[in-house]
CSV table of N, CA, C and O in Angstrom, one decimal:
chain,number,residue,atom,x,y,z
Y,1,MET,N,102.4,27.5,44.0
Y,1,MET,CA,103.6,28.3,44.0
Y,1,MET,C,102.8,29.0,45.5
Y,1,MET,O,104.2,28.3,45.6
Y,2,CYS,N,102.2,29.6,45.8
Y,2,CYS,CA,101.9,29.8,47.3
Y,2,CYS,C,101.1,29.1,48.4
Y,2,CYS,O,100.5,29.6,48.5
Y,3,ARG,N,101.8,27.8,49.0
Y,3,ARG,CA,101.0,26.8,49.2
Y,3,ARG,C,100.6,27.5,50.2
Y,3,ARG,O,99.6,27.4,50.6
Y,4,SER,N,101.4,28.8,51.0
Y,4,SER,CA,100.7,29.4,52.9
Y,4,SER,C,99.4,30.2,51.6
Y,4,SER,O,99.7,30.4,53.3
Y,5,ILE,N,98.9,30.5,51.1
Y,5,ILE,CA,97.9,31.8,50.7
Y,5,ILE,C,96.8,31.4,50.7
Y,5,ILE,O,96.7,30.3,49.9
Y,6,LYS,N,96.2,32.3,51.0
Y,6,LYS,CA,94.7,30.8,52.2
Y,6,LYS,C,93.6,31.3,50.3
Y,6,LYS,O,93.8,32.6,50.5
Y,7,THR,N,92.4,30.7,49.9
Y,7,THR,CA,91.3,31.0,48.7
Y,7,THR,C,90.8,32.2,50.1
Y,7,THR,O,90.2,32.1,50.4
Y,8,LEU,N,90.7,34.0,49.2
Y,8,LEU,CA,90.2,35.1,50.3
Y,8,LEU,C,89.0,35.1,49.6
Y,8,LEU,O,87.8,36.1,49.9
Y,9,ARG,N,88.4,33.9,48.8
Y,9,ARG,CA,86.7,34.4,48.2
Y,9,ARG,C,85.6,33.4,48.0
Y,9,ARG,O,85.7,32.4,49.0
Y,10,PRO,N,84.3,34.3,48.3
Y,10,PRO,CA,83.3,33.7,49.6
Y,10,PRO,C,82.6,32.6,48.5
Y,10,PRO,O,84.1,33.4,47.6
Y,11,PRO,N,82.4,31.7,49.0
Y,11,PRO,CA,82.8,31.4,50.0
Y,11,PRO,C,83.4,31.2,50.7
Y,11,PRO,O,83.5,30.6,52.2
Y,12,MET,N,84.5,30.2,49.8
Y,12,MET,CA,86.1,29.8,50.6
Y,12,MET,C,85.7,30.0,52.8
Y,12,MET,O,86.9,30.0,53.5
Y,13,THR,N,86.2,32.3,52.2
Y,13,THR,CA,86.7,33.1,53.3
Y,13,THR,C,85.6,33.6,53.2
Y,13,THR,O,85.7,35.3,53.0
Y,14,PRO,N,84.4,34.1,54.9
Y,14,PRO,CA,83.0,34.4,54.6
Y,14,PRO,C,83.7,35.6,54.5
Y,14,PRO,O,83.4,36.7,53.9
Y,15,SER,N,84.6,36.4,55.2
Y,15,SER,CA,84.9,37.8,55.8
Y,15,SER,C,86.2,37.6,55.6
Y,15,SER,O,87.0,37.7,55.8
Y,16,VAL,N,86.3,38.4,54.0
Y,16,VAL,CA,88.2,39.2,54.3
Y,16,VAL,C,88.4,40.5,54.9
Y,16,VAL,O,87.7,42.1,53.7
Y,17,GLU,N,88.9,40.7,55.2
Y,17,GLU,CA,90.1,41.9,56.2
Y,17,GLU,C,91.6,42.4,55.1
Y,17,GLU,O,91.1,41.1,53.9
Y,18,ASP,N,91.9,43.8,54.6
Y,18,ASP,CA,92.0,44.7,54.2
Y,18,ASP,C,93.8,43.9,54.9
Y,18,ASP,O,94.8,43.4,54.4
Y,19,GLU,N,93.4,43.4,56.2
Y,19,GLU,CA,95.1,42.4,56.8
Y,19,GLU,C,95.0,41.4,55.9
Y,19,GLU,O,96.1,41.1,56.0
Y,20,ASP,N,94.4,40.5,55.9
Y,20,ASP,CA,94.2,39.3,54.9
Y,20,ASP,C,94.6,39.4,53.6
Y,20,ASP,O,95.8,38.9,53.4
Y,21,ILE,N,94.9,41.0,52.7
Y,21,ILE,CA,95.0,40.4,51.4
Y,21,ILE,C,95.6,41.3,51.6
Y,21,ILE,O,97.6,40.9,50.8
Y,22,ARG,N,96.2,42.3,51.8
Y,22,ARG,CA,97.9,42.5,52.7
Y,22,ARG,C,98.5,41.5,52.7
Y,22,ARG,O,99.9,41.7,52.3
Y,23,ALA,N,98.7,40.2,53.9
Y,23,ALA,CA,99.5,39.6,54.4
Y,23,ALA,C,99.2,38.7,53.3
Y,23,ALA,O,100.9,38.1,52.5
Y,24,ALA,N,98.3,38.4,52.2
Y,24,ALA,CA,98.6,37.1,50.7
Y,24,ALA,C,99.5,37.7,49.6
Y,24,ALA,O,100.8,37.6,49.0
Y,25,ALA,N,99.0,39.4,49.8
Y,25,ALA,CA,99.9,40.3,48.7
Y,25,ALA,C,101.5,40.2,49.1
Y,25,ALA,O,102.7,39.8,48.4
Y,26,LEU,N,101.9,40.1,50.6
Y,26,LEU,CA,103.7,39.6,51.3
Y,26,LEU,C,103.9,38.8,51.1
Y,26,LEU,O,105.1,37.8,50.2
Y,27,GLN,N,103.4,37.7,51.1
Y,27,GLN,CA,103.3,35.8,50.6
Y,27,GLN,C,103.7,36.2,49.4
Y,27,GLN,O,105.4,35.7,49.4
Y,28,TYR,N,102.9,36.6,48.3
Y,28,TYR,CA,103.7,36.7,46.9
Y,28,TYR,C,105.3,37.6,47.0
Y,28,TYR,O,105.5,36.4,46.0
Y,29,VAL,N,104.5,38.5,46.6
Y,29,VAL,CA,106.6,39.5,46.5
Y,29,VAL,C,107.6,38.6,47.0
Y,29,VAL,O,108.6,38.7,46.7
Y,30,ARG,N,107.1,37.8,48.5
Y,30,ARG,CA,108.3,37.0,48.5
Y,30,ARG,C,108.7,35.9,48.5
Y,30,ARG,O,110.4,36.3,47.6
Y,31,LYS,N,108.1,35.5,47.8
Y,31,LYS,CA,108.7,33.7,46.3
Y,31,LYS,C,108.8,34.2,45.6
Y,31,LYS,O,110.0,33.8,45.4
Y,32,VAL,N,107.5,35.7,44.8
Y,32,VAL,CA,108.9,35.6,43.1
Y,32,VAL,C,109.9,36.7,43.1
Y,32,VAL,O,110.7,36.1,43.0
Y,33,SER,N,110.2,37.3,44.8
Y,33,SER,CA,111.6,38.2,45.5
Y,33,SER,C,112.6,37.0,45.9
Y,33,SER,O,113.5,37.5,44.8
Y,34,GLY,N,112.1,36.7,46.2
Y,34,GLY,CA,113.4,35.6,46.5
Y,34,GLY,C,113.4,36.2,48.1
Y,34,GLY,O,114.3,35.4,48.4
Y,35,PHE,N,113.1,37.2,48.6
Y,35,PHE,CA,113.0,38.0,49.5
Y,35,PHE,C,112.3,37.6,50.8
Y,35,PHE,O,111.0,38.3,50.3
Y,36,HIS,N,113.0,37.0,51.9
Y,36,HIS,CA,111.6,37.3,52.6
Y,36,HIS,C,111.6,38.9,54.1
Y,36,HIS,O,111.2,39.4,53.3
Y,37,HIS,N,112.7,39.0,53.3
Y,37,HIS,CA,113.2,40.0,54.1
Y,37,HIS,C,114.4,41.3,53.5
Y,37,HIS,O,115.2,40.9,53.5
Y,38,PRO,N,113.9,41.6,52.9
Y,38,PRO,CA,114.8,42.8,51.7
Y,38,PRO,C,115.2,43.8,52.2
Y,38,PRO,O,115.6,44.3,53.4
Y,39,ALA,N,116.8,43.8,51.5
Y,39,ALA,CA,117.7,45.0,52.2
Y,39,ALA,C,117.4,46.1,51.5
Y,39,ALA,O,116.0,46.4,51.4
Y,40,ALA,N,117.8,47.6,52.8
Y,40,ALA,CA,117.2,48.4,52.5
Y,40,ALA,C,117.3,48.8,51.4
Y,40,ALA,O,116.2,49.9,50.3
Y,41,HIS,N,118.8,48.5,50.5
Y,41,HIS,CA,118.0,49.3,48.6
Y,41,HIS,C,117.4,48.7,48.0
Y,41,HIS,O,116.8,48.7,47.3
Y,42,ASN,N,116.8,47.7,48.4
Y,42,ASN,CA,115.1,46.4,47.1
Y,42,ASN,C,114.1,47.7,48.5
Y,42,ASN,O,112.9,46.5,48.4
Y,43,GLN,N,113.7,48.1,49.7
Y,43,GLN,CA,112.5,47.9,50.5
Y,43,GLN,C,112.0,48.5,49.8
Y,43,GLN,O,110.5,47.9,49.6
Y,44,ALA,N,112.2,49.8,49.0
Y,44,ALA,CA,110.7,50.7,48.4
Y,44,ALA,C,110.2,49.9,47.6
Y,44,ALA,O,109.2,50.0,47.7
Y,45,VAL,N,111.0,49.0,46.6
Y,45,VAL,CA,110.5,48.8,45.8
Y,45,VAL,C,109.4,47.2,46.4
Y,45,VAL,O,108.7,46.8,45.0
Y,46,PHE,N,110.1,46.7,47.1
Y,46,PHE,CA,109.5,45.9,47.8
Y,46,PHE,C,108.3,46.6,48.9
Y,46,PHE,O,107.4,45.5,48.5
Y,47,GLU,N,108.4,47.4,49.0
Y,47,GLU,CA,107.2,48.3,49.5
Y,47,GLU,C,105.9,48.3,48.3
Y,47,GLU,O,105.0,48.2,48.6
Y,48,GLU,N,107.0,49.0,47.4
Y,48,GLU,CA,105.8,49.2,46.5
Y,48,GLU,C,104.7,48.2,45.5
Y,48,GLU,O,103.8,47.9,45.1
Y,49,ALA,N,105.7,46.7,46.3
Y,49,ALA,CA,104.9,45.3,45.2
Y,49,ALA,C,103.6,44.9,45.8
Y,49,ALA,O,102.8,44.9,46.0
Y,50,VAL,N,104.3,44.7,46.9
Y,50,VAL,CA,102.9,45.0,47.9
Y,50,VAL,C,102.0,45.4,47.6
Y,50,VAL,O,100.9,44.7,47.4
Y,51,THR,N,102.2,46.9,48.5
Y,51,THR,CA,101.3,47.4,47.6
Y,51,THR,C,100.5,47.4,46.1
Y,51,THR,O,99.0,47.2,46.2
Y,52,ALA,N,101.2,47.7,45.6
Y,52,ALA,CA,100.5,46.9,43.9
Y,52,ALA,C,99.3,45.7,44.5
Y,52,ALA,O,98.6,45.8,43.0
Y,53,VAL,N,100.3,44.8,44.2
Y,53,VAL,CA,99.7,44.0,44.4
Y,53,VAL,C,98.6,43.0,45.5
Y,53,VAL,O,97.4,43.2,44.4
Y,54,ALA,N,98.1,44.0,46.2
Y,54,ALA,CA,97.3,43.6,47.1
Y,54,ALA,C,96.3,45.5,46.7
Y,54,ALA,O,94.6,44.4,46.6
Y,55,ALA,N,96.0,46.2,46.6
Y,55,ALA,CA,96.1,47.2,45.1
Y,55,ALA,C,94.9,45.4,44.1
Y,55,ALA,O,92.6,46.2,44.6
Y,56,ALA,N,95.4,45.0,43.3
Y,56,ALA,CA,93.8,44.0,43.0
Y,56,ALA,C,94.1,43.6,43.2
Y,56,ALA,O,92.7,43.1,42.2
Y,57,THR,N,94.9,42.6,43.9
Y,57,THR,CA,93.9,41.7,44.5
Y,57,THR,C,92.4,41.8,44.9
Y,57,THR,O,91.0,41.3,45.1
Y,58,LYS,N,92.5,43.1,45.8
Y,58,LYS,CA,90.7,43.5,46.3
Y,58,LYS,C,90.5,44.3,45.3
Y,58,LYS,O,88.9,43.7,45.1
Y,59,ARG,N,90.4,44.6,43.8
Y,59,ARG,CA,90.1,45.0,42.2
Y,59,ARG,C,89.4,43.1,42.2
Y,59,ARG,O,88.5,43.5,42.0
Y,60,LEU,N,90.2,42.7,42.3
Y,60,LEU,CA,90.0,40.6,41.7
Y,60,LEU,C,88.7,40.6,42.8
Y,60,LEU,O,87.4,40.7,42.0
Y,61,LEU,N,88.9,40.3,43.4
Y,61,LEU,CA,88.1,40.1,45.0
Y,61,LEU,C,86.2,41.0,44.5
Y,61,LEU,O,85.7,40.1,45.3
Y,62,ASP,N,86.4,41.7,45.1
Y,62,ASP,CA,86.0,43.2,44.4
Y,62,ASP,C,84.7,42.3,43.7
Y,62,ASP,O,83.9,42.5,43.2
Y,63,GLY,N,84.9,42.8,42.2
Y,63,GLY,CA,84.6,42.0,40.7
Y,63,GLY,C,84.0,40.7,40.5
Y,63,GLY,O,83.9,40.6,39.9
Y,64,LEU,N,84.2,39.3,41.4
Y,64,LEU,CA,83.9,38.2,41.4
Y,64,LEU,C,83.0,38.7,41.7
Y,64,LEU,O,82.6,38.4,42.8
Y,65,GLU,N,82.3,37.1,40.6
Y,65,GLU,CA,81.0,36.9,40.8
Y,65,GLU,C,80.5,35.5,40.8
Y,65,GLU,O,81.1,35.0,40.4
Y,66,VAL,N,80.4,35.6,42.5
Y,66,VAL,CA,80.5,33.3,42.6
Y,66,VAL,C,79.7,33.3,42.6
Y,66,VAL,O,77.9,33.1,43.3
Y,67,ARG,N,79.3,32.1,42.5
Y,67,ARG,CA,77.4,31.7,41.4
Y,67,ARG,C,77.3,31.0,42.2
Y,67,ARG,O,77.9,30.2,42.9
Y,68,GLY,N,75.7,31.0,42.7
Y,68,GLY,CA,75.3,30.1,43.9
Y,68,GLY,C,76.1,30.5,45.5
Y,68,GLY,O,75.7,29.5,45.9
Y,69,ALA,N,76.7,30.6,45.6
Y,69,ALA,CA,77.5,31.8,46.7
Y,69,ALA,C,75.7,31.8,47.8
Y,69,ALA,O,75.8,31.4,48.9
Y,70,ALA,N,74.4,32.9,46.6
Y,70,ALA,CA,73.8,33.3,47.8
Y,70,ALA,C,73.3,31.9,48.6
Y,70,ALA,O,72.2,31.7,50.2
Y,71,LYS,N,73.0,31.0,47.0
Y,71,LYS,CA,71.9,29.3,46.9
Y,71,LYS,C,73.2,29.3,48.3
Y,71,LYS,O,72.7,28.5,49.2
Y,72,ALA,N,74.5,28.8,48.4
Y,72,ALA,CA,75.3,28.3,49.5
Y,72,ALA,C,74.5,28.0,50.6
Y,72,ALA,O,75.1,28.1,52.0
Y,73,ARG,N,74.9,30.3,51.2
Y,73,ARG,CA,75.0,30.8,52.3
Y,73,ARG,C,73.5,29.9,53.1
Y,73,ARG,O,73.2,30.4,54.7
Y,74,GLY,N,72.4,30.2,52.3
Y,74,GLY,CA,71.2,30.4,52.6
Y,74,GLY,C,70.8,29.1,52.9
Y,74,GLY,O,69.7,28.9,54.3
Y,75,ALA,N,71.4,27.9,52.6
Y,75,ALA,CA,70.6,25.9,52.2
Y,75,ALA,C,71.6,26.2,54.0
Y,75,ALA,O,71.0,25.6,55.1
Y,76,ALA,N,73.0,27.0,54.1
Y,76,ALA,CA,73.1,26.5,55.7
Y,76,ALA,C,72.8,27.2,56.8
Y,76,ALA,O,73.0,27.0,57.9
Y,77,SER,N,71.7,28.8,56.7
Y,77,SER,CA,70.8,29.2,57.5
Y,77,SER,C,69.5,28.3,58.8
Y,77,SER,O,69.4,27.0,57.6
């Protein structure tokens, strides 16, 4: 669906910043809403959605257990 959203979980992306999460959330909300820049009367709900998606994404990434990731990092060292 959102081809421009990159994978944010380790080891695909070793360091994920809040800006990366917000950018992915923004892309998702843009795609789902169909608005690249919402009109003024939709701006608040658009921003609320971006914030909610970013928060859910952060919880997801924080909660994921990536098996074998430590071994893969250790093997690359």
